[in-house]
XYZ file of C-alpha atoms in Angstrom:
381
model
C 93.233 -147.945 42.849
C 89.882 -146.439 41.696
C 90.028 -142.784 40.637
C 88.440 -140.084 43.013
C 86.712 -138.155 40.464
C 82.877 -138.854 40.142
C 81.252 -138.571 37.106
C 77.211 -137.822 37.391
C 74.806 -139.924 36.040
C 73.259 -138.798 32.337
C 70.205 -136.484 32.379
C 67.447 -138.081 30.674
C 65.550 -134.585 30.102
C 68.289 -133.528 27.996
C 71.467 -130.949 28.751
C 70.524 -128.135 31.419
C 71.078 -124.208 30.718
C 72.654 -122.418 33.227
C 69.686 -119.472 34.451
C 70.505 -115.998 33.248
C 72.517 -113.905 35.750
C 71.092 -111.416 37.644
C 71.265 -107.730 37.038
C 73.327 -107.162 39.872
C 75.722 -110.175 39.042
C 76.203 -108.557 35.003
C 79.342 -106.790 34.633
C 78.812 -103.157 33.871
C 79.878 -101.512 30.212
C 78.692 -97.893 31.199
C 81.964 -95.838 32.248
C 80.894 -93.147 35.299
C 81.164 -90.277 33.346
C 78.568 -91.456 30.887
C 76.186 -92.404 33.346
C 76.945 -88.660 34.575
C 76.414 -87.654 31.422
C 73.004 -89.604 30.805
C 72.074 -88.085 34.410
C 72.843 -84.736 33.347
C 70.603 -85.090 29.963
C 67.642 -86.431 32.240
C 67.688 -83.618 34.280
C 67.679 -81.303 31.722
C 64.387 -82.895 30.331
C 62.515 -81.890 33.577
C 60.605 -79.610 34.545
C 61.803 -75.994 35.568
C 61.076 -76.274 38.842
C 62.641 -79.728 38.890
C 65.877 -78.232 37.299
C 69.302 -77.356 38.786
C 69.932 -74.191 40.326
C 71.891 -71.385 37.919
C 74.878 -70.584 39.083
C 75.629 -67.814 41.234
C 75.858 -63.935 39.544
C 79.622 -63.278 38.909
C 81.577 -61.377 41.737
C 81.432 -57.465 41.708
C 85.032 -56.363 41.537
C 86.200 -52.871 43.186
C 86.850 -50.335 39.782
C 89.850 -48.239 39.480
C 90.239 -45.537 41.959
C 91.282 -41.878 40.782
C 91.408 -39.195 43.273
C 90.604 -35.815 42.301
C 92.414 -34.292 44.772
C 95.013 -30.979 43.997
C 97.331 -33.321 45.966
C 97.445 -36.250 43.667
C 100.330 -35.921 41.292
C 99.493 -38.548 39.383
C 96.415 -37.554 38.613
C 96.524 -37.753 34.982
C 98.218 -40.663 34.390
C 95.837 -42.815 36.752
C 92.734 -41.399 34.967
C 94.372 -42.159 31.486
C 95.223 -45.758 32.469
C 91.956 -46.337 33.874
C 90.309 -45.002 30.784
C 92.426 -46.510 28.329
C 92.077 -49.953 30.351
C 88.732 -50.042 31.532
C 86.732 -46.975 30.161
C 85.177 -45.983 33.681
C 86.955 -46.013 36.759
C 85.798 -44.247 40.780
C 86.645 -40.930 41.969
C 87.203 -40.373 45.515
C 88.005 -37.276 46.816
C 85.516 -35.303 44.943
C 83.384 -31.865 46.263
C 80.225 -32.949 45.865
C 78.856 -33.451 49.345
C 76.647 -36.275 50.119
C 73.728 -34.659 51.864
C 73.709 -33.090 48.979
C 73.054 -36.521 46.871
C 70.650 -37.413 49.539
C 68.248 -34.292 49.303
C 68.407 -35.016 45.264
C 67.449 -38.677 45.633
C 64.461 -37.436 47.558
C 63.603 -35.059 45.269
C 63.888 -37.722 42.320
C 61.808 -40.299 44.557
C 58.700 -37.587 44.796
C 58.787 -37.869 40.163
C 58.245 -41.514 39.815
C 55.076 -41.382 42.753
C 53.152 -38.668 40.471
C 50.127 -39.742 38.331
C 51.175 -40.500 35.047
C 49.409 -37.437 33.368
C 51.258 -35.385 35.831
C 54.822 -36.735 34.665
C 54.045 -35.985 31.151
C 52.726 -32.716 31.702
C 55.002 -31.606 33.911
C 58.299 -32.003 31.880
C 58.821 -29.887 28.091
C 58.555 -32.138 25.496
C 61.891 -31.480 23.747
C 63.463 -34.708 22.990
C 65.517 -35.872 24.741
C 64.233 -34.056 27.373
C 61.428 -34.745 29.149
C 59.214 -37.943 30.362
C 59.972 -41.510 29.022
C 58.102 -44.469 29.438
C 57.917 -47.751 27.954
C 54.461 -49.336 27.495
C 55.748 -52.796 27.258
C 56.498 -52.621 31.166
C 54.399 -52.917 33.543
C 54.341 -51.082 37.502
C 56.233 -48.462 36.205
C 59.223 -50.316 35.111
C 60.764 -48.367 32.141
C 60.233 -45.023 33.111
C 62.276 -41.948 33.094
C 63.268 -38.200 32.979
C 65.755 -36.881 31.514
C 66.293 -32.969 32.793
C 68.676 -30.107 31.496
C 70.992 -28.524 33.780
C 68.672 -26.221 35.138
C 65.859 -29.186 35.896
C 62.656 -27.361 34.145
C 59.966 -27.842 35.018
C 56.308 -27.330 33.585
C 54.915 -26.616 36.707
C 54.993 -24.355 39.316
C 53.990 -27.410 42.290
C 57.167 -29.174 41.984
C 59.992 -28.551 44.538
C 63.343 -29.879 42.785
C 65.795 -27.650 44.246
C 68.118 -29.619 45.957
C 67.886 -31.545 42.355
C 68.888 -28.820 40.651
C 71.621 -27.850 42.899
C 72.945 -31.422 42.718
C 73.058 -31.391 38.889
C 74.737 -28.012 38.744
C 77.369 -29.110 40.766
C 77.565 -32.738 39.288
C 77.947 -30.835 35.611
C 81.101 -28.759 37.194
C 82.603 -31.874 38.307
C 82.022 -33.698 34.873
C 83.625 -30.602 33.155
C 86.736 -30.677 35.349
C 87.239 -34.615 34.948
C 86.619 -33.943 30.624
C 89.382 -31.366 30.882
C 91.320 -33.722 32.862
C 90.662 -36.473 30.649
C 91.913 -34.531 27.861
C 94.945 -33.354 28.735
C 95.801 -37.026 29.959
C 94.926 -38.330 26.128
C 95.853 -35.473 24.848
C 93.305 -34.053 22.637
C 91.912 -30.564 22.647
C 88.632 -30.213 25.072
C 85.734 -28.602 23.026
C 84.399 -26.999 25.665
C 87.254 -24.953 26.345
C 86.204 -23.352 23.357
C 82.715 -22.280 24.588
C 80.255 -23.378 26.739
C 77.882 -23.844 23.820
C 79.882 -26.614 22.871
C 79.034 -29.143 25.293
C 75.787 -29.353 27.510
C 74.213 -31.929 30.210
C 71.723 -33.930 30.744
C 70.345 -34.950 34.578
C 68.632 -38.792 33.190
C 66.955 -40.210 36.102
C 65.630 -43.938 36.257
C 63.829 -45.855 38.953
C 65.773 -49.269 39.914
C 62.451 -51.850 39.927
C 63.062 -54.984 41.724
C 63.406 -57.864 39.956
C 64.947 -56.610 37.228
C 67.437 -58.668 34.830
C 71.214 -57.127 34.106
C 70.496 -54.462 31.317
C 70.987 -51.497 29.843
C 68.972 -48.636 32.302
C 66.432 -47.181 29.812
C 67.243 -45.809 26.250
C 70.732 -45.818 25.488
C 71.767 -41.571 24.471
C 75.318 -40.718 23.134
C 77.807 -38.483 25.700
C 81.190 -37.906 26.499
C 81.660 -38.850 29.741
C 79.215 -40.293 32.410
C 78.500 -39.419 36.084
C 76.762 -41.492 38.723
C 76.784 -40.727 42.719
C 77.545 -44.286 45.040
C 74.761 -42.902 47.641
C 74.649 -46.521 48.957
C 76.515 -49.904 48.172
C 75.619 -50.959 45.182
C 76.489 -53.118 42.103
C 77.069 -51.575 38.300
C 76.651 -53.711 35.492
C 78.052 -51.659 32.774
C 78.238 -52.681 29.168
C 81.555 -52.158 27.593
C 83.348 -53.831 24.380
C 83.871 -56.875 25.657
C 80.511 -57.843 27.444
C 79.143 -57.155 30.765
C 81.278 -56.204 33.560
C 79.735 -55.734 37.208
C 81.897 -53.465 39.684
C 80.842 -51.928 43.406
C 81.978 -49.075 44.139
C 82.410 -47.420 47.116
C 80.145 -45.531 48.799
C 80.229 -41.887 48.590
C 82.640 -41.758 45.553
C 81.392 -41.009 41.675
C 81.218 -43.877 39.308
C 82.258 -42.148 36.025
C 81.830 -44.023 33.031
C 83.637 -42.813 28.974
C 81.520 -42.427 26.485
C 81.054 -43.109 22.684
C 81.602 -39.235 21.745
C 84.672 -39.185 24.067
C 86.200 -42.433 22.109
C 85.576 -41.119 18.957
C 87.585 -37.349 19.985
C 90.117 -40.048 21.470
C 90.913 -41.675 18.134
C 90.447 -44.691 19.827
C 92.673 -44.194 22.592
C 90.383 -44.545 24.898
C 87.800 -47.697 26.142
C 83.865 -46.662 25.994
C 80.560 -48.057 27.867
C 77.581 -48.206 25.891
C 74.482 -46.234 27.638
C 74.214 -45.739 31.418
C 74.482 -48.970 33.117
C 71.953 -50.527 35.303
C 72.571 -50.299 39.338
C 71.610 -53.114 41.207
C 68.388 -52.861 43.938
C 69.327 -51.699 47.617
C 68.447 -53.981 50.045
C 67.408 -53.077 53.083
C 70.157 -54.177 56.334
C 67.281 -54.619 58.923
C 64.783 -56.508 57.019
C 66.831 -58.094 53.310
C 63.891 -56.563 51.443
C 64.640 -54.469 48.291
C 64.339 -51.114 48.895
C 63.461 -48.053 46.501
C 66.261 -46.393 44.938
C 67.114 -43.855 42.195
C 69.374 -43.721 39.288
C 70.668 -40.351 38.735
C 73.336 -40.110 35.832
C 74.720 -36.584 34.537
C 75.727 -36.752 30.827
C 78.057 -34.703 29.277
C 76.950 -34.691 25.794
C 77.022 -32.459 22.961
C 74.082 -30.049 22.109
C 71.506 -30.955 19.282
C 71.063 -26.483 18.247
C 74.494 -26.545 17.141
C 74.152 -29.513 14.679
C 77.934 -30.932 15.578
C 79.905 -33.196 13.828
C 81.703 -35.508 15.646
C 85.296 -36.662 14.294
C 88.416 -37.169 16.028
C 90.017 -33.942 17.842
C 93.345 -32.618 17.258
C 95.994 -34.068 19.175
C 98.364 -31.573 21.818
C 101.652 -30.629 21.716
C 103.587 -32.895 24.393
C 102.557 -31.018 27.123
C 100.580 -31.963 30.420
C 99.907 -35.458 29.329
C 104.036 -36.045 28.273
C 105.182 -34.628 31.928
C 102.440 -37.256 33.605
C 104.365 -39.842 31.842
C 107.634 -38.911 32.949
C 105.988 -38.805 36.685
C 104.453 -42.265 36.193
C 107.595 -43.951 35.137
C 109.267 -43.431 38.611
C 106.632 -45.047 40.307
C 104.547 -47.175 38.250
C 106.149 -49.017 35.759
C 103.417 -51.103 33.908
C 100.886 -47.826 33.898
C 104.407 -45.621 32.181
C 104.799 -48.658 29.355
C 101.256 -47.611 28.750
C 101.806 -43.946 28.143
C 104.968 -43.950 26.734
C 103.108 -46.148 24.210
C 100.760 -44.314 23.190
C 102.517 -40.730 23.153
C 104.812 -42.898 20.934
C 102.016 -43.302 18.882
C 101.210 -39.774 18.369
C 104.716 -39.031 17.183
C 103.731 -40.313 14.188
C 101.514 -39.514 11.376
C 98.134 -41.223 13.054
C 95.822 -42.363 10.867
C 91.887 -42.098 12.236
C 90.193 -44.612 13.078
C 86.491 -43.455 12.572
C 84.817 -41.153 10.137
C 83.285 -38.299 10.176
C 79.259 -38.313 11.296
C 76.312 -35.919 12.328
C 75.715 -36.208 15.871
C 71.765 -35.828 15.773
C 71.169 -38.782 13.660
C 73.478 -40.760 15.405
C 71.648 -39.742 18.500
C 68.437 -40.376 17.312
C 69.229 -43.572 16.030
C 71.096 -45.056 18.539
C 67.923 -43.710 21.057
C 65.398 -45.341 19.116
C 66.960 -48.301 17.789
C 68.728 -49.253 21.260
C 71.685 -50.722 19.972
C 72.948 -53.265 22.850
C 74.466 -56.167 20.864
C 76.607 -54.481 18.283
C 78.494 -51.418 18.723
C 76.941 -48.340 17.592
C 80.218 -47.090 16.549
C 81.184 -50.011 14.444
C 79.655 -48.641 10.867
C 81.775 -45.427 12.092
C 85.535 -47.166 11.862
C 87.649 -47.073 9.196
């Protein structure tokens, strides 16, 4: 029987080649993630307005709450975990009333809408004190005062009163929390010794829409920092580690350690560098920015008295040791903490920073606006 299978006849043009497949029919060598990858480098290439969008500012977390109540008895301890933690933490229950804040932001509003002859004239010239402004910025973006205690003036037109109340009382709070925070570390408080060996400074800065996450103004050494939360706002404060952004709440006072005070601390205690910036306020009715006012009180040290700034004595285990004994019945991790460092100061404690003149520190560290390396760091030992 004949076989099924039919051969085809011969080709007299020669053997055939098979068409090359289509694109669609080729099998594919590119793995998804590097066509993701080649996706993500063409996007890159474009133009900025063609580009991704950055990703979203990192979430404002609630700071440390202290309250400076007579009825907290834990007062010291949460202020020295806080500060040895963080470096700047809330307080809440407070006396400085807020219609009070209010009348000084008004006051501080009236500065920044004067001419700009009338700023400079109407402020001593004394640095620090006095009228700052930085030419590279433009729409008044940059400028400042920074006032004494007293908020002098130059002229006899300008009505800061409720300013000058609100510092006073701001620099009687910032003493009180400096003692506090001294008996927590336990270091002797200068200004226990005198009032001439400590002073303020009232440093007020416009918040200008639009602004990028920085340092407000010129960066000036202090102990400790003071800021009213008038409204809700965001801090992005500058500490040792990088940039932190917290919100507190409203009504309470963001205070903030300084260089001087970790120096004094031996260390013992965290530090932000400069003032912060405070993010715009924006308006609930409309979402537009509105105008608001920085007003920080520094505790610093005074420039007459030439100081030297070192670390302080340590106590005897006094206030600070009895906190610890209170905070190890109720708060276990914060008692580890203290017990830890009062351990610490048992012992022969070496310092950890030299010895260094505070007026060429602070004019340096004014001038030269030291943001990415620590102004301290040609200080430790």
């Amino acid at each position: 029987m004949a076989s099924s299978t039919h051969t085809p006849p011969p080709n007299p043009y020669g053997t055939t080649v098979a068409p090359p497949p289509t694109p669609s029919s080729q099998p594919s060598h590119v793995s998804t993630s590097d066509a993701a990858d080649a996706i993500s480098r063409l996007l890159q290439r474009l133009p900025p307005v063609l580009s991704l969008p950055t990703r979203a500012s990192p979430r404002a977390n609630s700071p440390s709450s202290v309250s400076f109540s007579d009825q907290n008895p834990n007062l010291l301890a949460d202020m020295l975990s806080a500060s040895s933690q963080h470096g700047f933490f809330q307080l809440i229950d407070h006396p400085i009333p807020s219609q009070l804040a209010r009348s000084a932001e008004s006051d501080s509003l009236a500065l920044f809408d004067l001419p700009r002859h009338q700023k400079q004239l109407s402020f001593p010239k004394n640095w620090p004190l006095g009228f700052d402004a930085d030419e590279d910025e433009e729409d008044g973006a940059g400028e400042a005062f920074c006032l004494d205690s007293s908020c002098s003036t130059e002229s006899n037109h300008l009505s800061l009163s409720s300013l000058r109340e609100f510092t006073r009382a701001m620099e009687k709070l910032g003493l009180d929390v400096l003692d506090s925070l001294a008996r927590a570390v336990g270091f002797e408080n200068p200004s226990r010794a005198g009032s001439d060996q400590v002073c303020s400074l009232m440093w007020i800065s416009e918040d200008v829409p639009g602004n990028k996450t920085e340092i407000s103004g010129r960066i000036y050494p202090y102990v400790i920092g003071l800021q009213y939360q008038i409204t809700s706002q965001k801090h992005s404060l500058l500490v040792d580690s990088g940039w932190v952004t917290v919100s507190p709440r409203v009504d309470s006072v963001m205070v903030t350690v300084g260089d001087i005070a970790q120096v004094w601390s031996n260390g013992k205690v965290k530090k932000v560098r400069g003032r912060g910036s405070v993010g715009n306020r924006g308006s609930e009715s409309t979402g537009k920015s509105c105008r608001s006012i920085s007003m920080a009180l520094l505790l610093t040290l005074p420039l007459d008295t030439t100081p030297t700034v070192s670390p302080l004595p340590l106590l005897p285990h006094s206030d600070h040791e009895t906190q610890s004994n209170k905070a190890k019945e109720e708060k276990s991790t914060e008692a580890d903490s203290i017990s830890r460092i009062s351990k610490e100061e048992e012992g022969d404690e070496r310092p950890m920073f030299r010895s260094f003149g505070f007026e060429d520190y602070a004019w340096r560290v004014y001038h030269e606006r030291l943001l990415l390396k620590d102004p301290l760091y040609r200080y430790r030992i």
